[in-house]
Amino acid sequence: MKRKDFIKNTALLAGSIVVGAGATGCRPSQQAVKKDNLNANVSKVEDKPKPAFVLPALEYPVDALVPYIDKQTMEIHHGKHHAAYVANLNKALEANAGLLGKNLTDLCAAVGAGADQSAIRNNGGGHYNHSLFWTILANPNTIEQKIPTGKLLSAINEAFSSVENLQKLLKDAALSQFGSGWAWLSVDKNKKLFVSATANQDNPLMKNIIAADKQGTPILGIDVWEHAYYLNYQNKRKDYLEAIFNLIKWEQVDKLFAAAIG
Ligand code: MN3
């Protein structure tokens, strides 16, 4: 990805999930605290950069996605699972100086497949994937675009013939992902759309892990871990997948597509 594209993309993703001053979302703080800047509450001088990924606040109440996604699922999914990915990522980075200080997109691109980096792969992926996921969902009454429009619609029609067929391909990818993982709509290096699935918390940004023809910039992700749907849908992953298309905030997907193609 070109630097310009990356900056735009990161800014879009970060900008849409960050609430409140000091919440850096995708960006670790690299500011060492200087002695002469210490306020009364800081008792310890830090002279090394510290990882400081934070859990992004949801842009909507936890019950906003009812009846398609229930309140308790959202509370646990965001407040426990996603929070744990963030905490464990920060912890894992303390022991990995080579990846410390990278923003989340760069971190995904740089992480390797070795066992020594598995905590960063799983938790960094988990943090990125969920940060994206929350922003492309919304209460149906608040969604401005119920279907893709403009350049995104043209690209979907070119790649998949129709929006309906794209949804079918996403559903098939999600259903055929054995065990936990994600289904994705992404933009490849030639700015073409493609659908794929990844296991666990991997994502198409992970170029050291994902096959070359499945690498790209995700613009829509669907979480198919059981924690995403089990309370409401139990083993019926298909019903969850059909329901979730009611919640896709296409204006956000459209923005991510615009950023990805530059
Ligand atoms: Mn999840």
Short mmCIF file of N, CA, C and O in Angstrom, two decimals, residues 65-139:
data_model
loop_
_atom_site.label_atom_id
_atom_site.label_comp_id
_atom_site.label_asym_id
_atom_site.label_seq_id
_atom_site.Cartn_x
_atom_site.Cartn_y
_atom_site.Cartn_z
N LEU A 65 -28.24 -2.78 18.11
CA LEU A 65 -28.30 -3.74 17.01
C LEU A 65 -29.39 -4.81 17.22
O LEU A 65 -29.54 -5.72 16.40
N VAL A 66 -30.14 -4.68 18.32
CA VAL A 66 -31.27 -5.57 18.60
C VAL A 66 -32.32 -5.36 17.51
O VAL A 66 -32.57 -4.21 17.13
N PRO A 67 -32.98 -6.37 16.97
CA PRO A 67 -32.95 -7.78 17.40
C PRO A 67 -31.91 -8.64 16.69
O PRO A 67 -31.86 -9.84 16.95
N TYR A 68 -31.13 -8.04 15.82
CA TYR A 68 -30.21 -8.87 15.03
C TYR A 68 -29.01 -9.34 15.85
O TYR A 68 -28.53 -10.44 15.69
N ILE A 69 -28.51 -8.43 16.69
CA ILE A 69 -27.46 -8.82 17.65
C ILE A 69 -27.91 -8.32 19.02
O ILE A 69 -28.17 -7.12 19.20
N ASP A 70 -28.00 -9.22 19.97
CA ASP A 70 -28.58 -8.87 21.27
C ASP A 70 -27.59 -8.10 22.14
O ASP A 70 -26.38 -8.12 21.91
N LYS A 71 -28.17 -7.43 23.13
CA LYS A 71 -27.40 -6.54 24.01
C LYS A 71 -26.30 -7.28 24.78
O LYS A 71 -25.17 -6.82 24.85
N GLN A 72 -26.63 -8.45 25.31
CA GLN A 72 -25.63 -9.16 26.12
C GLN A 72 -24.44 -9.62 25.26
O GLN A 72 -23.29 -9.56 25.70
N THR A 73 -24.73 -10.03 24.05
CA THR A 73 -23.64 -10.41 23.13
C THR A 73 -22.72 -9.22 22.90
O THR A 73 -21.49 -9.35 22.94
N MET A 74 -23.32 -8.04 22.68
CA MET A 74 -22.49 -6.85 22.45
C MET A 74 -21.67 -6.49 23.69
O MET A 74 -20.50 -6.12 23.59
N GLU A 75 -22.29 -6.59 24.86
CA GLU A 75 -21.57 -6.26 26.10
C GLU A 75 -20.35 -7.16 26.29
O GLU A 75 -19.26 -6.71 26.62
N ILE A 76 -20.57 -8.45 26.06
CA ILE A 76 -19.47 -9.41 26.25
C ILE A 76 -18.45 -9.28 25.11
O ILE A 76 -17.24 -9.27 25.34
N HIS A 77 -18.97 -9.15 23.90
CA HIS A 77 -18.10 -9.14 22.71
C HIS A 77 -17.16 -7.91 22.73
O HIS A 77 -15.95 -8.03 22.56
N HIS A 78 -17.75 -6.75 22.95
CA HIS A 78 -16.94 -5.52 22.97
C HIS A 78 -16.23 -5.36 24.32
O HIS A 78 -15.01 -5.15 24.37
N GLY A 79 -16.98 -5.47 25.39
CA GLY A 79 -16.45 -5.14 26.71
C GLY A 79 -15.51 -6.18 27.30
O GLY A 79 -14.69 -5.85 28.17
N LYS A 80 -15.65 -7.43 26.86
CA LYS A 80 -14.76 -8.49 27.39
C LYS A 80 -13.79 -9.01 26.33
O LYS A 80 -12.59 -8.96 26.51
N HIS A 81 -14.33 -9.52 25.20
CA HIS A 81 -13.43 -10.12 24.20
C HIS A 81 -12.51 -9.06 23.58
O HIS A 81 -11.29 -9.23 23.59
N HIS A 82 -13.10 -8.00 23.04
CA HIS A 82 -12.25 -6.99 22.39
C HIS A 82 -11.32 -6.34 23.42
O HIS A 82 -10.13 -6.13 23.14
N ALA A 83 -11.84 -6.07 24.59
CA ALA A 83 -10.99 -5.47 25.64
C ALA A 83 -9.80 -6.37 25.96
O ALA A 83 -8.68 -5.89 26.19
N ALA A 84 -10.04 -7.68 25.96
CA ALA A 84 -8.95 -8.62 26.27
C ALA A 84 -7.90 -8.63 25.15
O ALA A 84 -6.70 -8.71 25.43
N TYR A 85 -8.35 -8.50 23.90
CA TYR A 85 -7.37 -8.45 22.80
C TYR A 85 -6.46 -7.22 22.98
O TYR A 85 -5.26 -7.30 22.78
N VAL A 86 -7.05 -6.11 23.34
CA VAL A 86 -6.27 -4.89 23.51
C VAL A 86 -5.26 -5.04 24.66
O VAL A 86 -4.07 -4.74 24.51
N ALA A 87 -5.75 -5.54 25.79
CA ALA A 87 -4.87 -5.70 26.95
C ALA A 87 -3.75 -6.68 26.65
O ALA A 87 -2.57 -6.44 26.99
N ASN A 88 -4.09 -7.79 26.01
CA ASN A 88 -3.08 -8.81 25.72
C ASN A 88 -2.11 -8.36 24.64
O ASN A 88 -0.95 -8.76 24.64
N LEU A 89 -2.59 -7.54 23.72
CA LEU A 89 -1.69 -6.98 22.70
C LEU A 89 -0.65 -6.07 23.36
O LEU A 89 0.55 -6.18 23.10
N ASN A 90 -1.12 -5.19 24.22
CA ASN A 90 -0.20 -4.28 24.91
C ASN A 90 0.84 -5.06 25.71
O ASN A 90 2.03 -4.73 25.72
N LYS A 91 0.39 -6.13 26.35
CA LYS A 91 1.29 -6.96 27.15
C LYS A 91 2.31 -7.65 26.25
O LYS A 91 3.51 -7.68 26.55
N ALA A 92 1.83 -8.21 25.13
CA ALA A 92 2.73 -8.94 24.23
C ALA A 92 3.76 -8.02 23.61
O ALA A 92 4.91 -8.42 23.38
N LEU A 93 3.38 -6.78 23.36
CA LEU A 93 4.31 -5.84 22.73
C LEU A 93 5.46 -5.45 23.66
O LEU A 93 6.54 -5.10 23.20
N GLU A 94 5.21 -5.54 24.95
CA GLU A 94 6.28 -5.20 25.90
C GLU A 94 7.47 -6.13 25.73
O GLU A 94 8.60 -5.76 26.01
N ALA A 95 7.20 -7.35 25.24
CA ALA A 95 8.27 -8.32 25.07
C ALA A 95 8.73 -8.41 23.62
O ALA A 95 9.45 -9.33 23.25
N ASN A 96 8.29 -7.48 22.78
CA ASN A 96 8.66 -7.56 21.37
C ASN A 96 9.02 -6.18 20.83
O ASN A 96 8.22 -5.49 20.19
N ALA A 97 10.26 -5.81 21.10
CA ALA A 97 10.72 -4.45 20.76
C ALA A 97 10.62 -4.16 19.27
O ALA A 97 10.39 -3.02 18.86
N GLY A 98 10.76 -5.18 18.43
CA GLY A 98 10.75 -4.99 16.98
C GLY A 98 9.40 -4.49 16.46
O GLY A 98 9.34 -3.84 15.42
N LEU A 99 8.32 -4.83 17.15
CA LEU A 99 6.99 -4.43 16.68
C LEU A 99 6.39 -3.30 17.52
O LEU A 99 5.35 -2.75 17.19
N LEU A 100 7.07 -2.97 18.58
CA LEU A 100 6.60 -1.91 19.46
C LEU A 100 6.65 -0.56 18.74
O LEU A 100 7.62 -0.26 18.06
N GLY A 101 5.60 0.23 18.89
CA GLY A 101 5.60 1.57 18.31
C GLY A 101 4.94 1.63 16.94
O GLY A 101 4.71 2.72 16.42
N LYS A 102 4.64 0.49 16.35
CA LYS A 102 3.95 0.51 15.05
C LYS A 102 2.46 0.78 15.26
O LYS A 102 1.90 0.38 16.28
N ASN A 103 1.84 1.43 14.30
CA ASN A 103 0.39 1.54 14.40
C ASN A 103 -0.23 0.20 14.03
O ASN A 103 0.45 -0.72 13.58
N LEU A 104 -1.54 0.09 14.22
CA LEU A 104 -2.19 -1.21 14.12
C LEU A 104 -2.13 -1.82 12.72
O LEU A 104 -1.93 -3.02 12.56
N THR A 105 -2.29 -1.00 11.70
CA THR A 105 -2.24 -1.49 10.32
C THR A 105 -0.85 -2.01 9.99
O THR A 105 -0.69 -3.10 9.43
N ASP A 106 0.17 -1.25 10.36
CA ASP A 106 1.56 -1.67 10.13
C ASP A 106 1.89 -2.92 10.92
O ASP A 106 2.65 -3.78 10.46
N LEU A 107 1.35 -3.00 12.11
CA LEU A 107 1.60 -4.15 12.96
C LEU A 107 1.07 -5.43 12.30
O LEU A 107 1.76 -6.45 12.26
N CYS A 108 -0.14 -5.35 11.76
CA CYS A 108 -0.72 -6.51 11.07
C CYS A 108 0.14 -6.88 9.86
O CYS A 108 0.37 -8.07 9.59
N ALA A 109 0.62 -5.87 9.14
CA ALA A 109 1.42 -6.13 7.94
C ALA A 109 2.77 -6.74 8.30
O ALA A 109 3.34 -7.50 7.51
N ALA A 110 3.27 -6.42 9.48
CA ALA A 110 4.63 -6.83 9.84
C ALA A 110 4.68 -8.14 10.63
O ALA A 110 5.72 -8.80 10.67
N VAL A 111 3.60 -8.52 11.25
CA VAL A 111 3.66 -9.67 12.16
C VAL A 111 3.95 -10.95 11.38
O VAL A 111 3.49 -11.14 10.25
N GLY A 112 4.74 -11.81 12.00
CA GLY A 112 5.14 -13.06 11.34
C GLY A 112 4.35 -14.26 11.82
O GLY A 112 3.53 -14.16 12.74
N ALA A 113 4.62 -15.40 11.20
CA ALA A 113 3.88 -16.62 11.51
C ALA A 113 4.53 -17.43 12.63
O ALA A 113 3.98 -18.44 13.05
N GLY A 114 5.69 -16.99 13.11
CA GLY A 114 6.42 -17.76 14.12
C GLY A 114 5.71 -17.77 15.47
O GLY A 114 4.94 -16.87 15.80
N ALA A 115 6.00 -18.81 16.23
CA ALA A 115 5.36 -18.97 17.54
C ALA A 115 5.67 -17.79 18.47
O ALA A 115 4.86 -17.40 19.31
N ASP A 116 6.85 -17.18 18.28
CA ASP A 116 7.25 -16.08 19.15
C ASP A 116 6.37 -14.84 18.93
O ASP A 116 6.35 -13.94 19.76
N GLN A 117 5.67 -14.80 17.80
CA GLN A 117 4.81 -13.63 17.53
C GLN A 117 3.32 -13.98 17.55
O GLN A 117 2.49 -13.16 17.17
N SER A 118 2.99 -15.18 18.01
CA SER A 118 1.58 -15.60 17.93
C SER A 118 0.68 -14.74 18.80
O SER A 118 -0.48 -14.48 18.43
N ALA A 119 1.16 -14.26 19.93
CA ALA A 119 0.31 -13.42 20.79
C ALA A 119 0.00 -12.10 20.11
O ALA A 119 -1.12 -11.58 20.21
N ILE A 120 0.97 -11.57 19.38
CA ILE A 120 0.74 -10.30 18.67
C ILE A 120 -0.16 -10.53 17.45
O ILE A 120 -1.06 -9.74 17.17
N ARG A 121 0.08 -11.64 16.76
CA ARG A 121 -0.78 -12.00 15.62
C ARG A 121 -2.24 -12.13 16.07
O ARG A 121 -3.15 -11.55 15.46
N ASN A 122 -2.48 -12.88 17.13
CA ASN A 122 -3.86 -13.13 17.58
C ASN A 122 -4.52 -11.89 18.17
O ASN A 122 -5.67 -11.57 17.86
N ASN A 123 -3.79 -11.20 19.02
CA ASN A 123 -4.41 -10.06 19.71
C ASN A 123 -4.37 -8.78 18.89
O ASN A 123 -5.30 -7.96 18.96
N GLY A 124 -3.31 -8.60 18.09
CA GLY A 124 -3.27 -7.46 17.18
C GLY A 124 -4.33 -7.60 16.10
O GLY A 124 -5.05 -6.66 15.76
N GLY A 125 -4.44 -8.83 15.57
CA GLY A 125 -5.51 -9.10 14.60
C GLY A 125 -6.87 -8.91 15.24
O GLY A 125 -7.76 -8.28 14.66
N GLY A 126 -7.02 -9.42 16.45
CA GLY A 126 -8.30 -9.27 17.15
C GLY A 126 -8.68 -7.81 17.35
O GLY A 126 -9.84 -7.42 17.15
N HIS A 127 -7.71 -6.99 17.70
CA HIS A 127 -7.98 -5.57 17.91
C HIS A 127 -8.34 -4.89 16.58
O HIS A 127 -9.33 -4.16 16.48
N TYR A 128 -7.57 -5.14 15.54
CA TYR A 128 -7.86 -4.52 14.23
C TYR A 128 -9.23 -4.97 13.72
O TYR A 128 -10.07 -4.15 13.31
N ASN A 129 -9.45 -6.28 13.74
CA ASN A 129 -10.67 -6.84 13.13
C ASN A 129 -11.93 -6.29 13.82
O ASN A 129 -12.90 -5.91 13.15
N HIS A 130 -11.91 -6.27 15.15
CA HIS A 130 -13.10 -5.79 15.86
C HIS A 130 -13.27 -4.28 15.71
O HIS A 130 -14.39 -3.79 15.61
N SER A 131 -12.16 -3.54 15.68
CA SER A 131 -12.25 -2.09 15.51
C SER A 131 -12.93 -1.76 14.18
O SER A 131 -13.74 -0.83 14.09
N LEU A 132 -12.62 -2.55 13.15
CA LEU A 132 -13.28 -2.37 11.86
C LEU A 132 -14.75 -2.79 11.94
O LEU A 132 -15.65 -2.07 11.49
N PHE A 133 -14.96 -3.95 12.53
CA PHE A 133 -16.30 -4.54 12.60
C PHE A 133 -17.32 -3.58 13.23
O PHE A 133 -18.40 -3.36 12.69
N TRP A 134 -16.97 -2.99 14.38
CA TRP A 134 -17.94 -2.12 15.06
C TRP A 134 -18.35 -0.94 14.19
O TRP A 134 -19.49 -0.47 14.25
N THR A 135 -17.42 -0.44 13.38
CA THR A 135 -17.73 0.78 12.62
C THR A 135 -18.56 0.52 11.37
O THR A 135 -19.16 1.45 10.83
N ILE A 136 -18.59 -0.72 10.89
CA ILE A 136 -19.39 -0.97 9.68
C ILE A 136 -20.79 -1.47 10.03
O ILE A 136 -21.57 -1.78 9.14
N LEU A 137 -21.08 -1.53 11.33
CA LEU A 137 -22.43 -1.91 11.77
C LEU A 137 -23.15 -0.69 12.35
O LEU A 137 -22.51 0.22 12.86
N ALA A 138 -24.46 -0.71 12.28
CA ALA A 138 -25.25 0.36 12.91
C ALA A 138 -26.70 -0.09 13.04
O ALA A 138 -27.13 -1.04 12.37
N ASN A 139 -27.42 0.62 13.89
CA ASN A 139 -28.87 0.41 13.97
C ASN A 139 -29.47 0.72 12.60
O ASN A 139 -29.16 1.77 12.02
#
